[in-house]
Tab-separated table of C-alpha atoms in Angstrom:
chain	number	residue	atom	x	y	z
A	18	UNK	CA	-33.408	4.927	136.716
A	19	UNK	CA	-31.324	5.415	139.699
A	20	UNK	CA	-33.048	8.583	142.481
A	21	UNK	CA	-31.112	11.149	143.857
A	22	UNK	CA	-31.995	13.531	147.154
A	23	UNK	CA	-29.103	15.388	146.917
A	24	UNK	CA	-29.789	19.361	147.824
A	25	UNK	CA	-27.748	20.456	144.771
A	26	UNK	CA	-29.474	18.130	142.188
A	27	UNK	CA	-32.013	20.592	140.191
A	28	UNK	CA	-34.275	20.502	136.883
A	29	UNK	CA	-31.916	22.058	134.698
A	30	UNK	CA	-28.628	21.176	136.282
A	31	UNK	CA	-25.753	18.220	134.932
A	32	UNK	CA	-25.446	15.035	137.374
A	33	UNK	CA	-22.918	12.812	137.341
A	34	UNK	CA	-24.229	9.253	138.175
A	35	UNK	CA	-21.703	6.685	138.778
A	36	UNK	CA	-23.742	3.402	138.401
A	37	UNK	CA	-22.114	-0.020	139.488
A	38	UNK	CA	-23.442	-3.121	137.938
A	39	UNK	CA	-22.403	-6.691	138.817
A	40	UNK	CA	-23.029	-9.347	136.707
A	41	UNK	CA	-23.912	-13.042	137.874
A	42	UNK	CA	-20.948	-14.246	135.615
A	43	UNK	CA	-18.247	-11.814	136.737
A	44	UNK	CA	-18.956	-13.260	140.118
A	45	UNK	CA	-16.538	-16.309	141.101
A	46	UNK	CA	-18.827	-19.574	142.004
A	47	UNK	CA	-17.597	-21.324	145.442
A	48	UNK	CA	-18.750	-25.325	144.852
A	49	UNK	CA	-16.058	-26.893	146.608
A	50	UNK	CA	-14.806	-26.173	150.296
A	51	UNK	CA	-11.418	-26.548	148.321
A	52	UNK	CA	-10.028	-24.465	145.613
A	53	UNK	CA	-10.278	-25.975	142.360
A	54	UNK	CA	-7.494	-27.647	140.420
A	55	UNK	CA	-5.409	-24.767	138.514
A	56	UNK	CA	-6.296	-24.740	134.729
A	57	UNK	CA	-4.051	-26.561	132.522
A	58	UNK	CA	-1.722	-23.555	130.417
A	59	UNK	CA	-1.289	-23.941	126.725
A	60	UNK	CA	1.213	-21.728	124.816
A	61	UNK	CA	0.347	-20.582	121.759
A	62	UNK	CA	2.830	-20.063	118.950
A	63	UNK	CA	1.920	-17.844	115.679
A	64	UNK	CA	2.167	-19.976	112.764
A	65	UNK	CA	1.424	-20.305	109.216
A	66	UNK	CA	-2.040	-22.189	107.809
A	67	UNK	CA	-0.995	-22.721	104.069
A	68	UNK	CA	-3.975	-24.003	102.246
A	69	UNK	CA	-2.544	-25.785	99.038
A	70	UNK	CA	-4.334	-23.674	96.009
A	71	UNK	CA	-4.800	-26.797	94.157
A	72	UNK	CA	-7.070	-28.853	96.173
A	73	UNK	CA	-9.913	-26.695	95.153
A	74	UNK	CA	-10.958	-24.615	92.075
A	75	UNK	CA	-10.728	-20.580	92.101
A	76	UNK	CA	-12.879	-18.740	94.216
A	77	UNK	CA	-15.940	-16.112	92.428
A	78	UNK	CA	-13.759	-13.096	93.601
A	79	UNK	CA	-10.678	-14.122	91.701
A	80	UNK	CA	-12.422	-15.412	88.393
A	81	UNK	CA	-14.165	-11.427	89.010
A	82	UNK	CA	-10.667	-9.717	88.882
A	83	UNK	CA	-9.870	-12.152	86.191
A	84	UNK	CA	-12.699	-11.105	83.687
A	85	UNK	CA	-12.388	-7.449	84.989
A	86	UNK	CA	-8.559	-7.351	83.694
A	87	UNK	CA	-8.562	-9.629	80.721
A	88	UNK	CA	-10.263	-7.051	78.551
A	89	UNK	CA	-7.391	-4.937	78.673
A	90	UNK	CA	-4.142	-6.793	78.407
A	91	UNK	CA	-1.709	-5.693	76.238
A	92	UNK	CA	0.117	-8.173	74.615
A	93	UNK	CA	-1.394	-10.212	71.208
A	94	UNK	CA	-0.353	-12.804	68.952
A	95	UNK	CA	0.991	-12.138	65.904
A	96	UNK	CA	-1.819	-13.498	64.164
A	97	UNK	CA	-4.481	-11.394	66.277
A	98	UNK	CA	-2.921	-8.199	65.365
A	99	UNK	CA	-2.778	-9.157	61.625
A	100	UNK	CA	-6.390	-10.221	61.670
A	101	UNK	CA	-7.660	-6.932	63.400
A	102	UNK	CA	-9.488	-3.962	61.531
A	103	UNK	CA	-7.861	-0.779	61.056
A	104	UNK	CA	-9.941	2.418	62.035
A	105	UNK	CA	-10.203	4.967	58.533
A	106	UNK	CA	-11.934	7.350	60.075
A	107	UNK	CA	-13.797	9.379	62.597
A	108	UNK	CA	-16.389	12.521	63.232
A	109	UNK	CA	-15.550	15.157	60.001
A	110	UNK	CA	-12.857	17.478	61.008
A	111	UNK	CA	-11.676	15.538	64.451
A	112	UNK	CA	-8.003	14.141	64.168
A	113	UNK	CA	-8.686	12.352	67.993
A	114	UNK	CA	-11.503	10.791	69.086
A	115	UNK	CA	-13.023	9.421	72.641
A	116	UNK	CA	-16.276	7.772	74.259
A	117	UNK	CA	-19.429	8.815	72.358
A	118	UNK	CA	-17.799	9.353	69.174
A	119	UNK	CA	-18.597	7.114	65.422
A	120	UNK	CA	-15.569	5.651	64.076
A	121	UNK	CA	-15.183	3.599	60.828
A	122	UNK	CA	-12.951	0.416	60.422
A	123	UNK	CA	-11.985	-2.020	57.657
A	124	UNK	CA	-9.718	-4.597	56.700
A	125	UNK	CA	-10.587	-6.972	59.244
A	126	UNK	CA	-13.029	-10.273	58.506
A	127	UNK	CA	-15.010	-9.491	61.542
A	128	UNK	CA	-16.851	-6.163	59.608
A	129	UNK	CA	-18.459	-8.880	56.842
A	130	UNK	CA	-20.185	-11.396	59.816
A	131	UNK	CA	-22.125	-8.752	61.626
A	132	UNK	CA	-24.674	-11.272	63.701
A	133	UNK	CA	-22.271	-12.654	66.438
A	134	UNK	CA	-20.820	-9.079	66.518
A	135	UNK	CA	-23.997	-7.368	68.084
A	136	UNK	CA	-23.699	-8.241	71.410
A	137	UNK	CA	-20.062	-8.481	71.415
A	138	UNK	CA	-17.421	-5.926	72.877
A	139	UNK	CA	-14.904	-4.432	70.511
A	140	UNK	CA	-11.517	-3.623	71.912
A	141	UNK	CA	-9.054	-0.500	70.324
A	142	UNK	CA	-5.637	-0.762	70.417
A	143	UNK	CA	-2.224	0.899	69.117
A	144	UNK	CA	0.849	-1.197	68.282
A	145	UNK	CA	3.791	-0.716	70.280
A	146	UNK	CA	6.383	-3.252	69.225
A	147	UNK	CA	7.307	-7.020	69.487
A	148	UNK	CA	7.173	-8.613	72.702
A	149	UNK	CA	10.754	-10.492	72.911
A	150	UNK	CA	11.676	-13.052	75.026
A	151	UNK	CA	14.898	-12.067	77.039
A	152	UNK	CA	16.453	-14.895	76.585
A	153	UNK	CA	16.832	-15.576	72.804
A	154	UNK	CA	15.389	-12.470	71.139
A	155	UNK	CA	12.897	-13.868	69.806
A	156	UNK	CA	9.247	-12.521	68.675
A	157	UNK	CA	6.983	-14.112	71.036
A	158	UNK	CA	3.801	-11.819	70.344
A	159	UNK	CA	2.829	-7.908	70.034
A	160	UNK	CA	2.913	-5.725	72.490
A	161	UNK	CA	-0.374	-3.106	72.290
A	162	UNK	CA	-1.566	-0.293	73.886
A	163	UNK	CA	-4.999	-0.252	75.229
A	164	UNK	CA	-7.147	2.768	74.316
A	165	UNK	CA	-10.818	1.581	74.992
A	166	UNK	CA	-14.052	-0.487	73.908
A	167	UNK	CA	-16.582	0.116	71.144
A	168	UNK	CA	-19.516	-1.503	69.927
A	169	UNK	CA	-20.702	-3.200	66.344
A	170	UNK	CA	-23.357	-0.364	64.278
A	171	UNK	CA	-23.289	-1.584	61.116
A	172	UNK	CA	-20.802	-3.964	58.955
A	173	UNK	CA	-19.165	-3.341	55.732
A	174	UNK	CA	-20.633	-3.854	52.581
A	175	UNK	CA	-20.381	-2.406	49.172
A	176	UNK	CA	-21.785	0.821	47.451
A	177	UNK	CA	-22.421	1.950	44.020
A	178	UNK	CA	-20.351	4.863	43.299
A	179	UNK	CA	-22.742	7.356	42.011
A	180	UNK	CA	-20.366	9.838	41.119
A	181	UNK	CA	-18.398	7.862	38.754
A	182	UNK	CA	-19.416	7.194	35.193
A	183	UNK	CA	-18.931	3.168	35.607
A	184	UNK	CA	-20.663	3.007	38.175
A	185	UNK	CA	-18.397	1.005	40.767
A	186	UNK	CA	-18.893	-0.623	43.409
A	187	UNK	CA	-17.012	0.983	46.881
A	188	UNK	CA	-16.157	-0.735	49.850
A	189	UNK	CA	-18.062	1.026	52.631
A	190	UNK	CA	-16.476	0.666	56.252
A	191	UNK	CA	-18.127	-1.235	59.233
A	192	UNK	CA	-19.708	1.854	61.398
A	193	UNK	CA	-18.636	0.925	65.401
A	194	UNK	CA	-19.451	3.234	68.618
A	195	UNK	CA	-16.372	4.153	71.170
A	196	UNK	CA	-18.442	3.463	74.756
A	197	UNK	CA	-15.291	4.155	76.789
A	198	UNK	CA	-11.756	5.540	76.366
A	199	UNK	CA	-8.607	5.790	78.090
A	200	UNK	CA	-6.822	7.485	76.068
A	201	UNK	CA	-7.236	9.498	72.523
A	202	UNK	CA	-8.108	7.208	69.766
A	203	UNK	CA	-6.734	8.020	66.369
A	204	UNK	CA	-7.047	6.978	62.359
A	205	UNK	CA	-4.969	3.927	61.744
A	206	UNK	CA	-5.136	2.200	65.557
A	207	UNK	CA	-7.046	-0.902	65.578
A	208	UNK	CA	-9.896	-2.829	66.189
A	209	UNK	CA	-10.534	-6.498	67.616
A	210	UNK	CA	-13.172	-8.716	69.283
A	211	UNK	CA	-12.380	-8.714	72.687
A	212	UNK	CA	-10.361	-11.694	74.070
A	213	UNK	CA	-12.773	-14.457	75.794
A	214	UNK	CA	-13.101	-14.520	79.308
A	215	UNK	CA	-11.401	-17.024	81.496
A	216	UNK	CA	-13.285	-19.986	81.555
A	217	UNK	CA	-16.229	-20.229	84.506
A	218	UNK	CA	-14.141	-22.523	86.401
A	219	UNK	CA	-9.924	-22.385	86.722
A	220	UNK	CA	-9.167	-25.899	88.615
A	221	UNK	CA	-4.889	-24.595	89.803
A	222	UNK	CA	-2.578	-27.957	89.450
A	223	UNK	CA	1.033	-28.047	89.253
A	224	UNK	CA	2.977	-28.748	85.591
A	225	UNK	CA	3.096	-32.333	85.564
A	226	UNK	CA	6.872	-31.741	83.738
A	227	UNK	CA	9.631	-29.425	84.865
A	228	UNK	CA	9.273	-25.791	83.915
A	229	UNK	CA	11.313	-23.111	83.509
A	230	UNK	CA	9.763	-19.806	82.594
A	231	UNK	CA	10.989	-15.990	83.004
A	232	UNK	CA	8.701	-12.913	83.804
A	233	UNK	CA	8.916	-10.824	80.114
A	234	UNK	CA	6.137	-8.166	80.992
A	235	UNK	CA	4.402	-6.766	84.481
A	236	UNK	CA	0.742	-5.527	84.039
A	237	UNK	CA	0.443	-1.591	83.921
A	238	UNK	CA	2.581	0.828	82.715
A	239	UNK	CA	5.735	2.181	84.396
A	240	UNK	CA	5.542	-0.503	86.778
A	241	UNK	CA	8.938	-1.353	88.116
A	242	UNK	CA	7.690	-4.346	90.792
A	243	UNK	CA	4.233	-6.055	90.890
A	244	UNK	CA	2.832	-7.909	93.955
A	245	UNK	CA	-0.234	-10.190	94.632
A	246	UNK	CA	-3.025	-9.947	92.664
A	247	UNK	CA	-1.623	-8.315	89.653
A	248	UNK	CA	-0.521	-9.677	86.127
A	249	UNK	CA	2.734	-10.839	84.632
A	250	UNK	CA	3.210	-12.440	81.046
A	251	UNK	CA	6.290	-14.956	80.803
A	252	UNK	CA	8.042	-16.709	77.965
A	253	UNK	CA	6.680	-20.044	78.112
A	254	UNK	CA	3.438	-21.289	75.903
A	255	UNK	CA	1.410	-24.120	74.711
A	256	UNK	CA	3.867	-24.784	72.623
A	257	UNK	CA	6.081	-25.188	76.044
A	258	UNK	CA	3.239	-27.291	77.995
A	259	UNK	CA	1.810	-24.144	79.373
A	260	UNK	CA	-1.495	-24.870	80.775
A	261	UNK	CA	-4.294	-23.034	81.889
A	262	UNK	CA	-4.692	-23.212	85.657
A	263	UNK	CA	-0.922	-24.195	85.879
A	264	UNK	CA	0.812	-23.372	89.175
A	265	UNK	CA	4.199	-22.109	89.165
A	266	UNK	CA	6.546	-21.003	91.790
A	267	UNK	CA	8.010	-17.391	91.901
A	268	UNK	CA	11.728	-17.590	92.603
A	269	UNK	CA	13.981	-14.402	94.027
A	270	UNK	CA	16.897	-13.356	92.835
A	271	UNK	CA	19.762	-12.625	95.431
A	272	UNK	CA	22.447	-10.493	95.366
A	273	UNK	CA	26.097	-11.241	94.703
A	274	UNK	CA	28.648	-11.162	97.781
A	275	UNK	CA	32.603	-10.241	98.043
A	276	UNK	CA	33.981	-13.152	100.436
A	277	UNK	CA	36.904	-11.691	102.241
A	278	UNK	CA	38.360	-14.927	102.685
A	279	UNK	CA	39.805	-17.577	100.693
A	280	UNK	CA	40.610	-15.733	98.668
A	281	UNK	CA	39.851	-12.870	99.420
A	282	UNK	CA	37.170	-10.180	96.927
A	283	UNK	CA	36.300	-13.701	95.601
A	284	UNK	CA	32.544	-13.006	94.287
A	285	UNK	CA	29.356	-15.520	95.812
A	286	UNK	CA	25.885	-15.682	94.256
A	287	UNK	CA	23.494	-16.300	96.983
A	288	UNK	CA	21.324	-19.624	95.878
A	289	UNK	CA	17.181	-18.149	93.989
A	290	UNK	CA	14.750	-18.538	97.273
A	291	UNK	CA	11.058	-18.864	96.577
A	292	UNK	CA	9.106	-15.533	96.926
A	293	UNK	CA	5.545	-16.636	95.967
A	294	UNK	CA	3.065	-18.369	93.411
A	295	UNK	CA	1.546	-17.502	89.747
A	296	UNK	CA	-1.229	-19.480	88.385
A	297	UNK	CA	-1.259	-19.480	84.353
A	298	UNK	CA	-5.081	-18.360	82.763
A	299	UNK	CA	-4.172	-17.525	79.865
A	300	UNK	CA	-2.406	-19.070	77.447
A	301	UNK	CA	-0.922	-18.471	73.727
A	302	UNK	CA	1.405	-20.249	71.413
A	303	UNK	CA	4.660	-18.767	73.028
A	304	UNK	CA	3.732	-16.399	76.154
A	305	UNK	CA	1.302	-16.665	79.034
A	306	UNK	CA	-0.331	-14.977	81.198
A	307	UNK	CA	-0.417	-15.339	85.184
A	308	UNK	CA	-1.726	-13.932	87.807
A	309	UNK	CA	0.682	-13.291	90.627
A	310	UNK	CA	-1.432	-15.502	94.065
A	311	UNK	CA	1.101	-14.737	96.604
A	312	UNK	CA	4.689	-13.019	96.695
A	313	UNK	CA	6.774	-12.235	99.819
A	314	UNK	CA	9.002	-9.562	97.904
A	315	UNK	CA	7.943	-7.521	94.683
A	316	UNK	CA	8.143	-9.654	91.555
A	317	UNK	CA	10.220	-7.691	88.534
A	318	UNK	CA	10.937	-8.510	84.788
A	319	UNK	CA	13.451	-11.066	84.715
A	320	UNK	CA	12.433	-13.306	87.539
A	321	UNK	CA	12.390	-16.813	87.357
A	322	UNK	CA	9.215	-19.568	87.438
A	323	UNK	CA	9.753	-23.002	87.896
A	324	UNK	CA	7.388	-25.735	88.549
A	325	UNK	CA	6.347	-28.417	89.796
């Protein structure tokens, strides 16, 4: 530690100390009696590294946000809706119902086959209208509104009526436990076996035919643009050659121009340019799902997809 015999330097009192320390390497070496040749200079240039997505499978961080959002999209098939169980009641005297509470369900094949169900997530839902495709108007699925997860008691069965002088048998409701809500849960929504995850391992690869899709849905309500890493559904299915792990490119839509010549308030469409990439990992008769990789601009309902 560096001394001082300054007069003014007491116990007690705040010093200063301005300490200079050279380093071997900050210290130019002299090897030649010449100066050394100049250093050659090389100008560097910011550029893009693209790294094609389909030269290697997903990474664990996107297959994560994958399974973390599949439980909760929104839109079904016809056929899952119709072959979901409708909830008949709840705690005596409640009219809404949330996490912790016991709800009853029927109508649904899933309450009979009780063994796979017991370590299998239920998901509750609301209708809220046909998915169309903006095209041709046609049905392509259900839209649904996601109100939470609940898990298998007990399934349905039958019950002599004890009451009743013939002694009938009742149908008796599958008993299931709400672990987590979003919003209030009601008689009448429904009730489904969760959709599977996406598979362990999502190998990208472009459509090996031409593909024209259009954005029907974004993920998340109210949402007027969505951006990387979030979901969009579009109008194109198996049925289409939709495939899981399909790559397809994001176009932008440009504005319209007035040219003031020749002749002049003539109207221009400015040519689609491509804004980013969606990679299809879920897929259903007539819509898919895709998750946006990369976009330049925000990506709304209407845009195109083409591919390869």
């Amino acid at each position: 530690m560096p001394l001082t015999r300054s007069p003014l330097a007491a116990p007690g009192r705040a010093v200063l100390l301005n300490v200079l320390i050279l380093a071997a390497w900050c210290l130019p070496l002299q090897t030649h009696a010449q100066d050394p040749a100049p250093m050659p200079t090389v100008k560097l240039s910011p550029a893009a590294r693209i790294t094609p997505l389909d030269e290697e499978a997903l990474s664990d961080n996107t297959l994560k946000l994958l399974r973390a959002m599949v439980g909760q999209l929104v839109f079904l098939s016809e056929e899952q809706v119709q072959g979901a169980a409708r909830i008949v009641a709840g705690p005596p005297g409640r009219v809404l119902f949330g996490a912790g509470d016991r709800i009853y369900a029927a109508d649904a094949d899933f309450a009979e086959h009780t063994p796979p169900l017991r370590e299998q997530r239920l998901r509750i839902f609301r209708e809220a209208g046909p998915l169309k495709d903006p095209q041709t108007g046609a049905v392509l699925g259900q839209e649904t509104l996601f109100l939470g997860n609940a898990v298998w008691v007990s399934g349905a069965g039958l019950m002599p009526d004890t009451d009743g002088a013939d002694k009938a048998q009742l149908r008796v409701p599958a008993s299931l436990d709400i672990v987590s809500s979003q919003r209030e849960i009601m008689v009448g929504d429904r009730v489904l076996v969760a959709q599977t995850e996406p598979p362990d391992t999502i190998r990208p690869h472009w459509p090996s035919q031409p593909v024209s899709a259009r954005v029907v849905r974004l993920y998340g309500m109210g949402q007027q643009e969505a951006t990387q890493h979030q979901i969009i559904t579009i109008n194109k299915g198996r049925l289409d050659g939709i495939e899981t792990g399909h790559l397809l490119n994001i176009m932008l839509r440009q504005a319209k121009i007035r040219d003031k010549k020749n002749p002049p308030g003539e109207s221009l469409q400015l040519p689609p340019q491509r804004n980013g990439t969606a990679l299809v990992f879920s897929t259903f008769e007539r819509f898919a799902y895709a998750l946006i990789t990369e976009s330049q601009e925000g990506v709304r309902e209407g845009d195109v997809l083409t591919g390869p």
